[in-house]
């Protein structure tokens, strides 16, 4: 078995299409991912199959073709634009005699390079350890002779078990640290709720221009480049609206198709800013040919983290790259802005976006009287958390009547999330 190199920059990219010809936009995104990780792309190999090969994913013939290219190009790394099983990675490495990385491993590597904050580094390490836990055997190929039947169980298996136990201990340690960081974030969110400062979270496909938009609105200096996952760590800034109201703007990590589940799970505490937000700004690359597909991917991640019901405004960014499109807004039947077409780079349409935020948050507060039954304990606690309780009268039967106050936007969001609440409102 070959000695695995510590690092490798010259890479061969492999994309296998299971549904017709390869999508050029997918191939371009794959190349940009590899380059974002620091790889020097020597060649991109494509192929078409009805289903993945269980041994090599691409099939024996295509694997031999890739092996020949690896030797001729003296490549140190082969990156697959797919999720490979541990056994497929081992088989491919044995054939290619170089390192093999799948899509999840590639994205995890990019995140590891971009993490700057203590929390971000912990989250990336947690995701990497979860991914590594299924691939421990790869690091111990020199002990394979120690495995086997009766009388042959030796230091190989012992070392694997020790390594696995240490890995699990480290995962538990990181979870405890992240739990403490998450508690601090929750304190910050509670303080903002008490001060009635709404949070507006920027979400969108990676490289849609979220950080550039964030900098344009808040005059911050968040790192923004034309590359995938330029920003990893979340940033919060206060934004003062024209009529004096303040909101907290949150710039979050970008999403991507086939985002590794390990990352979604590890970054849930960071993405909680999105779940708890009063409003989402879904930033969309309006000039992208894959605009519709990217929007679907973002919706899928929002569904996974439980933020799909948060009110949102779609921000169609990069209109400076489109012919005949000028800054404008689209409204719903109630007159509220649902889409803003703008350019964060040139600043065109930024006034329309700020006006849309002003209209959303400069609203009269509504007051409602609610009658709760004794069994409505969960709803009672929710109203104490999400609204300002002006009056509370406990009834003899164990129920209560409450007078609550909140903004129109928060009221609409609460009614959407708790449809049973409509039956408990009193007409006064």
Coordinates of C-alpha atoms in Angstrom, one line a residue:
X1 CA 0.0 0.0 0.0
X2 CA 1.3 3.5 -0.9
X3 CA 2.3 6.1 1.6
X4 CA -0.3 8.9 1.6
X5 CA 1.3 12.3 0.9
X6 CA 0.8 15.0 3.5
X7 CA -0.4 17.5 0.9
X8 CA -1.2 17.7 -2.7
X9 CA -1.9 20.7 -4.9
X10 CA -2.0 19.5 -8.5
X11 CA -5.4 17.9 -9.0
X12 CA -7.5 16.0 -11.5
X13 CA -11.2 16.7 -11.2
X14 CA -13.8 14.0 -11.9
X15 CA -17.5 14.6 -12.6
X16 CA -19.8 11.7 -13.4
X17 CA -23.2 12.5 -14.8
X18 CA -26.1 10.1 -14.0
X19 CA -28.7 12.0 -16.0
X20 CA -27.6 12.9 -19.5
X21 CA -24.8 15.2 -20.5
X22 CA -22.9 17.1 -17.7
X23 CA -24.3 20.6 -16.8
X24 CA -21.6 23.2 -17.8
X25 CA -22.6 25.4 -14.8
X26 CA -22.2 22.5 -12.4
X27 CA -18.7 21.8 -13.9
X28 CA -17.8 25.4 -13.5
X29 CA -18.9 25.5 -9.9
X30 CA -16.9 22.3 -9.3
X31 CA -13.8 23.9 -10.8
X32 CA -14.3 27.0 -8.7
X33 CA -14.7 24.9 -5.5
X34 CA -11.4 23.1 -6.2
X35 CA -9.6 26.4 -7.0
X36 CA -11.1 27.9 -3.8
X37 CA -9.4 25.1 -1.9
X38 CA -6.0 26.0 -3.5
X39 CA -5.9 23.2 -6.0
X40 CA -4.1 23.7 -9.3
X41 CA -6.5 22.0 -11.7
X42 CA -4.6 19.9 -14.3
X43 CA -7.6 18.4 -16.0
X44 CA -11.3 17.8 -15.7
X45 CA -12.5 14.3 -16.5
X46 CA -16.2 13.8 -17.2
X47 CA -18.3 10.7 -17.9
X48 CA -21.9 9.4 -18.1
X49 CA -23.3 6.3 -16.3
X50 CA -26.7 5.0 -15.5
X51 CA -25.7 4.3 -11.9
X52 CA -22.5 4.6 -9.8
X53 CA -20.1 1.6 -9.8
X54 CA -20.0 0.1 -6.3
X55 CA -16.2 -0.4 -6.4
X56 CA -14.9 2.7 -8.2
X57 CA -18.0 4.9 -8.6
X58 CA -16.9 5.6 -12.2
X59 CA -16.4 2.1 -13.4
X60 CA -13.3 0.1 -14.0
X61 CA -12.6 1.5 -17.5
X62 CA -13.0 5.2 -16.6
X63 CA -10.9 4.6 -13.4
X64 CA -8.1 3.2 -15.5
X65 CA -8.4 6.2 -17.8
X66 CA -8.1 8.6 -14.8
X67 CA -5.1 6.5 -13.5
X68 CA -3.3 7.1 -16.8
X69 CA -4.0 10.9 -16.6
X70 CA -2.8 11.0 -13.0
X71 CA 0.5 9.4 -14.1
X72 CA 1.0 11.6 -17.2
X73 CA 0.1 14.8 -15.3
X74 CA 2.0 13.8 -12.2
X75 CA -1.1 14.7 -10.2
X76 CA -1.0 14.4 -6.4
X77 CA -4.8 14.6 -5.8
X78 CA -8.0 13.4 -7.5
X79 CA -11.2 15.2 -6.5
X80 CA -14.6 13.7 -7.2
X81 CA -17.7 15.9 -7.5
X82 CA -19.7 13.3 -5.6
X83 CA -20.0 11.6 -2.3
X84 CA -17.8 8.5 -2.2
X85 CA -18.1 5.7 0.3
X86 CA -15.0 4.9 2.4
X87 CA -14.5 1.7 0.5
X88 CA -14.7 3.5 -2.9
X89 CA -12.1 6.1 -1.7
X90 CA -9.7 3.2 -0.5
X91 CA -10.1 1.4 -3.8
X92 CA -9.5 4.5 -5.9
X93 CA -6.4 5.5 -3.8
X94 CA -5.0 2.0 -4.2
X95 CA -5.5 2.2 -8.0
X96 CA -4.3 5.9 -8.5
X97 CA -1.5 5.7 -5.9
X98 CA -2.5 9.2 -4.7
X99 CA -4.9 11.0 -2.5
X100 CA -8.6 10.9 -3.4
X101 CA -11.1 13.5 -2.1
X102 CA -14.9 13.6 -2.5
X103 CA -17.2 16.7 -2.6
X104 CA -17.8 16.7 1.1
X105 CA -14.2 16.5 1.9
X106 CA -13.4 19.3 -0.5
X107 CA -16.0 21.6 1.0
X108 CA -14.9 20.8 4.5
X109 CA -11.3 21.7 3.5
X110 CA -12.5 25.1 2.2
X111 CA -14.3 25.7 5.4
X112 CA -11.3 24.8 7.5
X113 CA -9.2 27.3 5.5
X114 CA -11.8 30.1 5.9
X115 CA -12.7 29.8 9.6
X116 CA -11.4 32.7 11.6
X117 CA -13.4 32.9 14.8
X118 CA -13.1 30.5 17.7
X119 CA -16.7 29.3 17.1
X120 CA -16.1 28.8 13.4
X121 CA -13.0 26.7 13.9
X122 CA -14.8 24.5 16.4
X123 CA -17.7 24.0 14.1
X124 CA -15.5 23.1 11.2
X125 CA -13.4 20.7 13.3
X126 CA -16.7 19.0 14.5
X127 CA -17.8 18.6 10.9
X128 CA -14.4 17.2 9.9
X129 CA -14.3 14.7 12.8
X130 CA -17.8 13.5 12.0
X131 CA -16.8 13.0 8.4
X132 CA -13.5 11.3 9.5
X133 CA -15.2 8.9 11.9
X134 CA -16.4 6.7 9.0
X135 CA -13.0 6.7 7.3
X136 CA -10.6 5.9 10.2
X137 CA -9.4 2.7 8.6
X138 CA -7.7 4.7 5.8
X139 CA -5.0 6.0 8.2
X140 CA -4.0 2.6 9.4
X141 CA -3.3 0.6 6.2
X142 CA 0.2 -0.3 7.4
X143 CA -1.4 -2.4 10.1
X144 CA -3.7 -4.4 7.8
X145 CA -1.7 -7.5 8.3
X146 CA -2.6 -7.5 12.0
X147 CA -6.3 -8.0 11.2
X148 CA -7.7 -11.4 10.5
X149 CA -9.1 -14.4 12.2
X150 CA -8.2 -16.3 15.4
X151 CA -4.7 -15.6 16.6
X152 CA -4.2 -12.7 14.2
X153 CA -6.0 -9.9 16.1
X154 CA -3.2 -7.5 17.1
X155 CA -2.2 -3.9 17.4
X156 CA -4.0 -2.9 14.2
X157 CA -7.5 -3.3 15.6
X158 CA -6.4 -2.1 19.0
X159 CA -5.1 1.1 17.5
X160 CA -8.3 1.6 15.5
X161 CA -10.4 1.2 18.6
X162 CA -8.2 3.6 20.5
X163 CA -8.3 6.1 17.7
X164 CA -12.1 5.8 17.5
X165 CA -12.5 6.4 21.2
X166 CA -10.2 9.4 21.2
X167 CA -12.2 10.8 18.2
X168 CA -15.5 10.4 20.1
X169 CA -14.0 12.1 23.2
X170 CA -12.9 15.1 21.1
X171 CA -16.3 15.3 19.4
X172 CA -18.0 15.4 22.9
X173 CA -15.5 18.1 24.0
X174 CA -16.2 20.3 21.0
X175 CA -20.0 19.9 21.5
X176 CA -19.7 21.1 25.1
X177 CA -17.7 24.1 24.0
X178 CA -20.1 25.0 21.2
X179 CA -23.0 24.6 23.7
X180 CA -21.4 27.3 25.8
X181 CA -20.9 29.6 22.8
X182 CA -24.5 28.9 21.8
X183 CA -25.7 29.9 25.3
X184 CA -23.8 33.2 24.9
X185 CA -25.5 33.8 21.5
X186 CA -28.9 33.1 23.0
X187 CA -28.3 35.7 25.7
X188 CA -27.5 38.2 22.9
X189 CA -30.7 37.3 21.0
X190 CA -32.8 37.6 24.2
X191 CA -31.3 41.0 24.9
X192 CA -32.2 42.2 21.4
X193 CA -35.7 40.9 21.8
X194 CA -36.1 42.8 25.1
X195 CA -34.8 45.9 23.4
X196 CA -37.2 45.2 20.5
X197 CA -34.4 45.3 18.0
X198 CA -35.4 43.0 15.1
X199 CA -32.8 40.9 13.3
X200 CA -32.5 40.8 9.5
X201 CA -30.5 37.8 8.3
X202 CA -28.8 37.6 4.9
X203 CA -29.1 34.1 3.3
X204 CA -28.4 32.9 -0.2
X205 CA -26.3 30.7 -2.5
X206 CA -22.6 31.1 -2.1
X207 CA -21.1 33.9 -4.2
X208 CA -24.5 35.6 -4.6
X209 CA -23.1 38.8 -3.2
X210 CA -24.3 38.7 0.5
X211 CA -21.1 40.1 2.0
X212 CA -20.9 42.9 -0.6
X213 CA -24.5 43.8 0.1
X214 CA -23.8 43.7 3.8
X215 CA -20.8 46.0 3.4
X216 CA -22.9 48.4 1.2
X217 CA -25.7 48.6 3.8
X218 CA -23.7 48.8 7.0
X219 CA -20.4 50.3 5.8
X220 CA -18.6 47.4 7.4
X221 CA -15.4 45.8 6.0
X222 CA -16.4 42.2 5.8
X223 CA -14.1 40.2 3.5
X224 CA -15.8 39.9 0.1
X225 CA -14.3 38.3 -3.0
X226 CA -15.6 36.7 -6.2
X227 CA -15.0 33.2 -4.9
X228 CA -17.0 30.5 -3.2
X229 CA -17.4 30.7 0.6
X230 CA -15.4 33.9 0.8
X231 CA -17.2 34.6 4.2
X232 CA -17.6 31.8 6.7
X233 CA -17.9 33.4 10.2
X234 CA -21.2 35.2 10.8
X235 CA -21.0 39.0 11.3
X236 CA -23.6 41.2 13.1
X237 CA -23.9 44.9 12.6
X238 CA -26.6 47.5 13.5
X239 CA -28.3 49.3 10.7
X240 CA -30.1 52.6 11.3
X241 CA -33.1 53.1 9.1
X242 CA -34.1 56.5 7.7
X243 CA -36.9 57.1 10.3
X244 CA -34.8 56.2 13.3
X245 CA -35.6 52.5 13.8
X246 CA -32.6 50.1 14.2
X247 CA -32.3 46.6 13.0
X248 CA -29.4 44.1 13.4
X249 CA -28.1 42.8 10.1
X250 CA -26.6 39.3 10.1
X251 CA -24.3 38.1 7.3
X252 CA -24.2 34.2 7.3
X253 CA -22.4 31.5 5.5
X254 CA -23.5 30.8 1.9
X255 CA -25.3 27.7 0.9
X256 CA -24.3 25.3 -1.9
X257 CA -25.8 22.3 -3.7
X258 CA -25.2 19.0 -2.0
X259 CA -24.0 20.7 1.2
X260 CA -22.5 18.0 3.5
X261 CA -24.9 17.1 6.3
X262 CA -22.0 17.3 8.7
X263 CA -21.7 21.0 8.0
X264 CA -25.4 21.7 8.3
X265 CA -25.4 19.9 11.7
X266 CA -22.2 21.6 12.9
X267 CA -23.3 25.1 11.9
X268 CA -26.8 24.9 13.4
X269 CA -25.9 27.2 16.3
X270 CA -24.6 29.8 13.8
X271 CA -27.6 29.4 11.5
X272 CA -29.9 29.9 14.6
X273 CA -29.5 33.6 13.8
X274 CA -31.4 32.8 10.6
X275 CA -34.1 30.8 12.4
X276 CA -34.7 33.5 15.0
X277 CA -34.6 36.4 12.5
X278 CA -37.6 38.7 12.1
X279 CA -36.9 38.9 8.3
X280 CA -34.7 37.1 5.8
X281 CA -33.1 38.8 2.9
X282 CA -32.7 36.0 0.3
X283 CA -29.8 37.3 -1.8
X284 CA -30.0 35.9 -5.4
X285 CA -27.5 36.1 -8.2
X286 CA -29.9 37.5 -10.8
X287 CA -27.4 37.0 -13.6
X288 CA -26.7 33.4 -13.0
X289 CA -28.0 30.8 -15.4
X290 CA -28.7 28.5 -12.5
X291 CA -30.7 31.1 -10.6
X292 CA -33.8 28.9 -10.1
X293 CA -31.8 25.8 -9.1
X294 CA -29.8 27.8 -6.6
X295 CA -33.0 29.2 -5.0
X296 CA -34.3 25.7 -4.6
X297 CA -31.0 24.6 -2.9
X298 CA -31.3 27.6 -0.4
X299 CA -34.9 26.7 0.3
X300 CA -33.9 23.1 1.1
X301 CA -31.3 24.2 3.6
X302 CA -33.8 26.7 5.2
X303 CA -36.2 23.7 5.5
X304 CA -33.5 21.6 7.2
X305 CA -32.7 24.3 9.9
X306 CA -36.4 25.2 10.4
X307 CA -36.3 28.7 8.9
X308 CA -38.6 28.1 6.0
X309 CA -41.5 30.0 7.6
X310 CA -39.6 33.2 8.4
X311 CA -40.8 36.2 6.4
X312 CA -38.5 37.2 3.6
X313 CA -37.7 39.6 0.8
X314 CA -35.9 38.3 -2.2
X315 CA -33.0 40.5 -3.3
X316 CA -32.1 40.0 -6.9
X317 CA -28.5 41.1 -6.9
X318 CA -25.9 41.8 -9.7
X319 CA -28.3 43.5 -12.2
X320 CA -25.2 45.4 -13.4
X321 CA -24.3 42.1 -15.2
X322 CA -27.7 42.0 -17.0
X323 CA -28.8 43.9 -20.1
X324 CA -31.9 46.0 -19.9
X325 CA -32.6 45.5 -16.2
X326 CA -32.8 48.5 -13.9
X327 CA -33.4 48.8 -10.2
X328 CA -37.1 48.2 -9.2
X329 CA -39.3 46.5 -6.7
X330 CA -42.1 43.9 -6.9
X331 CA -45.0 44.1 -4.4
X332 CA -47.6 41.6 -3.2
X333 CA -51.4 42.3 -3.2
X334 CA -51.1 44.1 0.2
X335 CA -48.5 46.5 -1.2
X336 CA -45.5 45.0 0.7
X337 CA -42.2 44.7 -1.2
X338 CA -41.4 41.0 -2.0
X339 CA -38.5 41.5 -4.4
X340 CA -35.9 44.1 -4.9
X341 CA -33.8 44.2 -8.0
X342 CA -30.4 45.9 -7.3
X343 CA -26.6 45.8 -7.5
X344 CA -24.5 45.8 -4.4
X345 CA -21.4 46.6 -6.4
X346 CA -22.6 49.8 -8.0
X347 CA -25.1 50.7 -5.3
X348 CA -28.0 50.9 -7.7
X349 CA -31.3 50.1 -6.0
X350 CA -29.9 50.2 -2.4
X351 CA -32.3 53.0 -1.6
X352 CA -35.2 50.8 -2.7
X353 CA -34.0 48.0 -0.4
X354 CA -33.6 50.4 2.6
X355 CA -37.1 51.7 1.9
X356 CA -38.4 48.2 1.9
X357 CA -36.9 47.5 5.3
X358 CA -38.2 50.7 6.6
X359 CA -41.7 49.8 5.4
X360 CA -41.5 46.4 7.1
X361 CA -40.3 47.6 10.5
X362 CA -42.0 51.0 10.7
X363 CA -45.4 49.6 11.6
X364 CA -47.9 50.4 14.3
X365 CA -48.1 47.9 17.1
X366 CA -51.2 45.8 17.5
X367 CA -52.9 44.8 20.7
X368 CA -54.9 41.6 21.1
X369 CA -56.7 39.9 24.0
X370 CA -56.2 36.2 24.2
X371 CA -58.2 33.6 26.3
X372 CA -56.1 30.5 27.1
X373 CA -57.3 27.2 28.5
X374 CA -55.4 25.3 31.3
X375 CA -53.9 23.0 28.7
X376 CA -52.4 25.9 26.7
X377 CA -49.3 26.1 28.8
X378 CA -46.9 25.9 25.8
X379 CA -48.8 28.7 24.0
X380 CA -48.8 30.8 27.2
X381 CA -45.0 30.5 27.6
X382 CA -44.6 31.3 23.9
X383 CA -46.6 34.5 24.2
X384 CA -44.5 35.6 27.2
X385 CA -41.4 35.0 25.1
X386 CA -42.5 36.5 21.8
X387 CA -44.8 39.4 22.8
X388 CA -45.1 42.1 25.4
X389 CA -47.7 41.0 27.9
X390 CA -49.6 44.2 29.1
X391 CA -52.1 42.5 31.3
X392 CA -52.6 39.0 32.7
X393 CA -55.6 37.7 34.6
X394 CA -55.6 34.2 36.0
X395 CA -59.1 32.5 35.9
X396 CA -60.6 30.2 38.4
X397 CA -60.6 27.2 36.0
X398 CA -56.8 27.4 35.6
X399 CA -56.9 29.3 32.3
X400 CA -56.0 33.0 31.8
X401 CA -56.8 36.1 29.8
X402 CA -53.8 38.1 28.4
X403 CA -53.5 41.4 26.6
X404 CA -50.5 41.3 24.3
X405 CA -48.7 43.8 22.1
X406 CA -46.4 43.3 19.2
X407 CA -45.6 44.6 15.7
X408 CA -47.8 43.8 12.7
X409 CA -44.9 41.8 11.1
X410 CA -44.3 39.8 14.3
X411 CA -48.1 39.2 14.7
X412 CA -48.4 37.9 11.1
X413 CA -45.4 35.6 11.7
X414 CA -46.8 34.3 15.0
X415 CA -50.2 33.6 13.4
X416 CA -48.6 31.8 10.6
X417 CA -46.5 29.7 13.0
X418 CA -49.4 29.1 15.5
X419 CA -52.7 28.8 13.5
X420 CA -54.6 27.7 16.6
X421 CA -54.0 31.1 18.2
X422 CA -56.7 32.6 15.9
X423 CA -59.4 30.7 17.8
X424 CA -58.2 32.1 21.1
X425 CA -58.3 35.8 20.2
X426 CA -61.1 37.8 21.9
X427 CA -63.0 40.5 20.0
X428 CA -62.7 43.7 22.0

